[in-house]
Amino acid sequence: KQEVTQIPAALSVPEGENLVLNCSFTDSAIYNLQWFRQDPGKGLTSLLLIQSSQREQTSGRLNASLDKSSGRSTLYIAASQPGDSATYLCAVTGGATNKLIFGTGTLLAVQP
Amino acid sequence: DAGVTQSPTHLIKTRGQHVTLRCSPISGHKSVSWYQQVLGQGPQFIFQYYEKEERGRGNFPDRFSARQFPNYSSELNVNALLLGDSALYLCASSLWTGYGYTFGSGTRLTVV
């Protein structure tokens, strides 16, 4: 059974810092991995999608890497801003339905 | 282009009642999935539909049911509501299963 873990559960950093969020999964037979952002009480906003054949994806200040063999992904946020404050969720797809299996998220607070 | 739209945004129901949640996918997307998110946890998979057929079902009781219409919109129905059904219900659409998911803003259901 696929399980997804995110570390740390919460993170507080001063504005301008670079930071790394971690995601690990137990079954390397994934189809793809997707990072999402969630603001309090809101839906999910897709940040980056990494296909299983890819090693990384970049969008603006965000860079996500994927190492299937070790069951790990990292989300790197450069030059953090207060507007980056949110919960970040990673999810993997795989199996017959390719449903998303989520971690519990990392709550990020960027202090001005 | 319109994103994934969900209605209603908020709903308050009494225990034992029935509720219907609605979702319209992005134009051209043929797959719709439903997720339940309780406070402090990652979303949990409920159903997936592709081309109007059920392609997957999560570990939820039979009180939960769904369907997809010819225009690819979808409904999630929950009968005999329990207090524990209080959650944010999220709809996601994708071109096909596992390609990459776009979420709606969710429906906040409160059961009293």
GROMACS .gro file of C-alpha atoms in nm:
model
  224
    1LYS     CA    1   0.000   0.000   0.000
    2GLN     CA    2   0.143   0.336  -0.106
    3GLU     CA    3   0.213   0.579   0.176
    4VAL     CA    4   0.331   0.938   0.136
    5THR     CA    5   0.511   1.127   0.411
    6GLN     CA    6   0.604   1.493   0.423
    7ILE     CA    7   0.869   1.642   0.645
    8PRO     CA    8   0.866   1.883   0.819
    9ALA     CA    9   0.501   1.914   0.921
   10ALA     CA   10   0.549   2.285   0.978
   11LEU     CA   11   0.818   2.536   0.889
   12SER     CA   12   0.868   2.904   0.970
   13VAL     CA   13   1.133   3.106   0.787
   14PRO     CA   14   1.219   3.475   0.745
   15GLU     CA   15   1.145   3.639   0.413
   16GLY     CA   16   1.416   3.590   0.151
   17GLU     CA   17   1.536   3.249   0.265
   18ASN     CA   18   1.566   2.955   0.031
   19LEU     CA   19   1.393   2.644   0.162
   20VAL     CA   20   1.336   2.278   0.086
   21LEU     CA   21   1.026   2.072   0.150
   22ASN     CA   22   1.056   1.694   0.152
   23CYS     CA   23   0.822   1.421   0.033
   24SER     CA   24   0.882   1.046   0.051
   25PHE     CA   25   0.677   0.755  -0.081
   26THR     CA   26   0.698   0.384  -0.009
   27ASP     CA   27   0.626   0.233  -0.354
   28SER     CA   28   0.851   0.349  -0.638
   29ALA     CA   29   0.605   0.227  -0.905
   30ILE     CA   30   0.445   0.567  -0.951
   31TYR     CA   31   0.304   0.723  -1.269
   32ASN     CA   32   0.380   1.080  -1.171
   33LEU     CA   33   0.418   1.313  -0.873
   34GLN     CA   34   0.240   1.643  -0.829
   35TRP     CA   35   0.302   1.929  -0.583
   36PHE     CA   36   0.010   2.143  -0.472
   37ARG     CA   37  -0.040   2.454  -0.266
   38GLN     CA   38  -0.343   2.501  -0.041
   39ASP     CA   39  -0.443   2.827   0.124
   40PRO     CA   40  -0.656   2.799   0.442
   41GLY     CA   41  -1.005   2.668   0.365
   42LYS     CA   42  -0.942   2.673  -0.009
   43GLY     CA   43  -0.896   2.421  -0.286
   44LEU     CA   44  -0.565   2.293  -0.421
   45THR     CA   45  -0.351   2.481  -0.671
   46SER     CA   46  -0.119   2.268  -0.881
   47LEU     CA   47   0.240   2.390  -0.870
   48LEU     CA   48   0.445   2.129  -1.055
   49LEU     CA   49   0.385   1.791  -1.219
   50ILE     CA   50   0.676   1.551  -1.263
   51GLN     CA   51   0.625   1.253  -1.489
   52SER     CA   52   0.789   0.929  -1.372
   53SER     CA   53   1.047   0.951  -1.653
   54GLN     CA   54   1.153   1.302  -1.549
   55ARG     CA   55   1.399   1.406  -1.278
   56GLU     CA   56   1.285   1.765  -1.217
   57GLN     CA   57   1.053   2.046  -1.313
   58THR     CA   58   1.089   2.421  -1.267
   59SER     CA   59   0.840   2.704  -1.255
   60GLY     CA   60   0.963   3.048  -1.156
   61ARG     CA   61   1.109   3.032  -0.805
   62LEU     CA   62   0.999   2.671  -0.764
   63ASN     CA   63   1.198   2.361  -0.850
   64ALA     CA   64   1.085   2.007  -0.781
   65SER     CA   65   1.301   1.698  -0.812
   66LEU     CA   66   1.207   1.332  -0.824
   67ASP     CA   67   1.416   1.027  -0.737
   68LYS     CA   68   1.193   0.726  -0.792
   69SER     CA   69   1.449   0.469  -0.687
   70SER     CA   70   1.482   0.621  -0.340
   71GLY     CA   71   1.116   0.720  -0.317
   72ARG     CA   72   1.186   1.088  -0.263
   73SER     CA   73   1.090   1.427  -0.400
   74THR     CA   74   1.192   1.774  -0.290
   75LEU     CA   75   1.032   2.111  -0.354
   76TYR     CA   76   1.282   2.396  -0.351
   77ILE     CA   77   1.149   2.750  -0.305
   78ALA     CA   78   1.396   3.027  -0.377
   79ALA     CA   79   1.385   3.371  -0.216
   80SER     CA   80   1.072   3.301  -0.012
   81GLN     CA   81   0.804   3.570   0.022
   82PRO     CA   82   0.519   3.615   0.273
   83GLY     CA   83   0.278   3.531  -0.009
   84ASP     CA   84   0.430   3.183  -0.019
   85SER     CA   85   0.274   3.108   0.320
   86ALA     CA   86   0.040   2.812   0.272
   87THR     CA   87   0.022   2.435   0.311
   88TYR     CA   88   0.221   2.243   0.052
   89LEU     CA   89   0.102   1.896  -0.041
   90CYS     CA   90   0.271   1.634  -0.252
   91ALA     CA   91   0.080   1.349  -0.413
   92VAL     CA   92   0.172   1.049  -0.623
   93THR     CA   93  -0.034   0.859  -0.877
   94GLY     CA   94  -0.009   0.497  -0.967
   95GLY     CA   95  -0.193   0.168  -0.971
   96ALA     CA   96  -0.498   0.078  -1.174
   97THR     CA   97  -0.683   0.404  -1.120
   98ASN     CA   98  -0.391   0.649  -1.108
   99LYS     CA   99  -0.566   0.814  -0.816
  100LEU     CA  100  -0.377   1.075  -0.615
  101ILE     CA  101  -0.233   0.961  -0.283
  102PHE     CA  102  -0.147   1.260  -0.067
  103GLY     CA  103   0.090   1.331   0.215
  104THR     CA  104  -0.035   1.529   0.515
  105GLY     CA  105   0.137   1.845   0.399
  106THR     CA  106   0.391   2.099   0.521
  107LEU     CA  107   0.253   2.421   0.669
  108LEU     CA  108   0.486   2.702   0.563
  109ALA     CA  109   0.494   3.044   0.725
  110VAL     CA  110   0.721   3.310   0.575
  111GLN     CA  111   0.775   3.595   0.819
  112PRO     CA  112   0.812   3.949   0.676
  113ASP     CA  113  -1.092   2.935  -1.976
  114ALA     CA  114  -1.305   2.833  -1.681
  115GLY     CA  115  -1.137   2.609  -1.429
  116VAL     CA  116  -1.303   2.334  -1.231
  117THR     CA  117  -1.622   2.470  -1.077
  118GLN     CA  118  -1.792   2.325  -0.770
  119SER     CA  119  -2.124   2.407  -0.613
  120PRO     CA  120  -2.231   2.494  -0.358
  121THR     CA  121  -1.930   2.648  -0.183
  122HIS     CA  122  -2.069   2.597   0.165
  123LEU     CA  123  -2.342   2.374   0.301
  124ILE     CA  124  -2.486   2.301   0.644
  125LYS     CA  125  -2.690   1.983   0.686
  126THR     CA  126  -2.845   1.793   0.976
  127ARG     CA  127  -2.750   1.437   1.067
  128GLY     CA  128  -2.946   1.184   0.864
  129GLN     CA  129  -3.007   1.416   0.573
  130HIS     CA  130  -2.890   1.368   0.215
  131VAL     CA  131  -2.657   1.599   0.021
  132THR     CA  132  -2.565   1.641  -0.346
  133LEU     CA  133  -2.243   1.815  -0.449
  134ARG     CA  134  -2.177   1.919  -0.808
  135CYS     CA  135  -1.867   1.958  -1.021
  136SER     CA  136  -1.800   2.084  -1.372
  137PRO     CA  137  -1.461   1.987  -1.513
  138ILE     CA  138  -1.235   2.191  -1.737
  139SER     CA  139  -1.358   2.184  -2.095
  140GLY     CA  140  -1.209   1.883  -2.271
  141HIS     CA  141  -1.130   1.694  -1.952
  142LYS     CA  142  -1.301   1.357  -1.942
  143SER     CA  143  -1.195   1.236  -1.599
  144VAL     CA  144  -1.345   1.361  -1.272
  145SER     CA  145  -1.236   1.252  -0.925
  146TRP     CA  146  -1.374   1.330  -0.581
  147TYR     CA  147  -1.171   1.369  -0.262
  148GLN     CA  148  -1.260   1.430   0.102
  149GLN     CA  149  -1.032   1.642   0.317
  150VAL     CA  150  -1.081   1.664   0.692
  151LEU     CA  151  -0.903   1.932   0.889
  152GLY     CA  152  -0.531   1.877   0.924
  153GLN     CA  153  -0.509   1.587   0.680
  154GLY     CA  154  -0.435   1.535   0.314
  155PRO     CA  155  -0.727   1.468   0.079
  156GLN     CA  156  -0.857   1.111   0.064
  157PHE     CA  157  -0.977   0.953  -0.262
  158ILE     CA  158  -1.350   0.880  -0.288
  159PHE     CA  159  -1.434   0.817  -0.655
  160GLN     CA  160  -1.293   0.845  -1.003
  161TYR     CA  161  -1.494   0.859  -1.325
  162TYR     CA  162  -1.366   0.852  -1.680
  163GLU     CA  163  -1.588   0.869  -1.986
  164LYS     CA  164  -1.894   0.833  -1.760
  165GLU     CA  165  -1.777   0.505  -1.611
  166GLU     CA  166  -1.659   0.448  -1.253
  167ARG     CA  167  -1.288   0.369  -1.267
  168GLY     CA  168  -1.210   0.362  -0.899
  169ARG     CA  169  -1.359   0.382  -0.554
  170GLY     CA  170  -1.189   0.460  -0.226
  171ASN     CA  171  -1.253   0.316   0.117
  172PHE     CA  172  -1.582   0.492   0.183
  173PRO     CA  173  -1.916   0.341   0.286
  174ASP     CA  174  -2.201   0.277   0.043
  175ARG     CA  175  -2.368   0.595   0.167
  176PHE     CA  176  -2.136   0.768  -0.078
  177SER     CA  177  -2.223   0.748  -0.447
  178ALA     CA  178  -2.140   0.945  -0.759
  179ARG     CA  179  -2.208   0.966  -1.127
  180GLN     CA  180  -2.077   1.142  -1.435
  181PHE     CA  181  -2.304   1.288  -1.698
  182PRO     CA  182  -2.267   1.296  -2.080
  183ASN     CA  183  -2.124   1.650  -2.057
  184TYR     CA  184  -1.861   1.510  -1.811
  185SER     CA  185  -1.994   1.703  -1.513
  186SER     CA  186  -2.035   1.498  -1.198
  187GLU     CA  187  -2.238   1.469  -0.881
  188LEU     CA  188  -2.135   1.327  -0.545
  189ASN     CA  189  -2.420   1.209  -0.325
  190VAL     CA  190  -2.400   1.128   0.044
  191ASN     CA  191  -2.694   0.969   0.224
  192ALA     CA  192  -2.769   0.944   0.596
  193LEU     CA  193  -2.517   1.211   0.687
  194LEU     CA  194  -2.303   1.163   0.997
  195LEU     CA  195  -2.115   1.424   1.196
  196GLY     CA  196  -1.794   1.266   1.067
  197ASP     CA  197  -1.886   1.354   0.710
  198SER     CA  198  -1.809   1.717   0.786
  199ALA     CA  199  -1.518   1.802   0.558
  200LEU     CA  200  -1.400   1.988   0.251
  201TYR     CA  201  -1.505   1.795  -0.059
  202LEU     CA  202  -1.279   1.849  -0.356
  203CYS     CA  203  -1.337   1.773  -0.721
  204ALA     CA  204  -1.047   1.727  -0.963
  205SER     CA  205  -1.049   1.696  -1.338
  206SER     CA  206  -0.788   1.568  -1.581
  207LEU     CA  207  -0.760   1.484  -1.948
  208TRP     CA  208  -0.731   1.119  -1.858
  209THR     CA  209  -0.667   0.929  -1.540
  210GLY     CA  210  -0.333   1.019  -1.384
  211TYR     CA  211  -0.226   1.281  -1.639
  212GLY     CA  212  -0.222   1.570  -1.397
  213TYR     CA  213  -0.507   1.697  -1.188
  214THR     CA  214  -0.671   2.040  -1.157
  215PHE     CA  215  -0.882   2.097  -0.848
  216GLY     CA  216  -1.184   2.309  -0.783
  217SER     CA  217  -1.224   2.535  -0.480
  218GLY     CA  218  -1.418   2.271  -0.293
  219THR     CA  219  -1.746   2.245  -0.105
  220ARG     CA  220  -1.729   2.291   0.271
  221LEU     CA  221  -1.990   2.054   0.423
  222THR     CA  222  -2.084   2.092   0.787
  223VAL     CA  223  -2.309   1.830   0.946
  224VAL     CA  224  -2.475   1.936   1.271
   0.00000   0.00000   0.00000
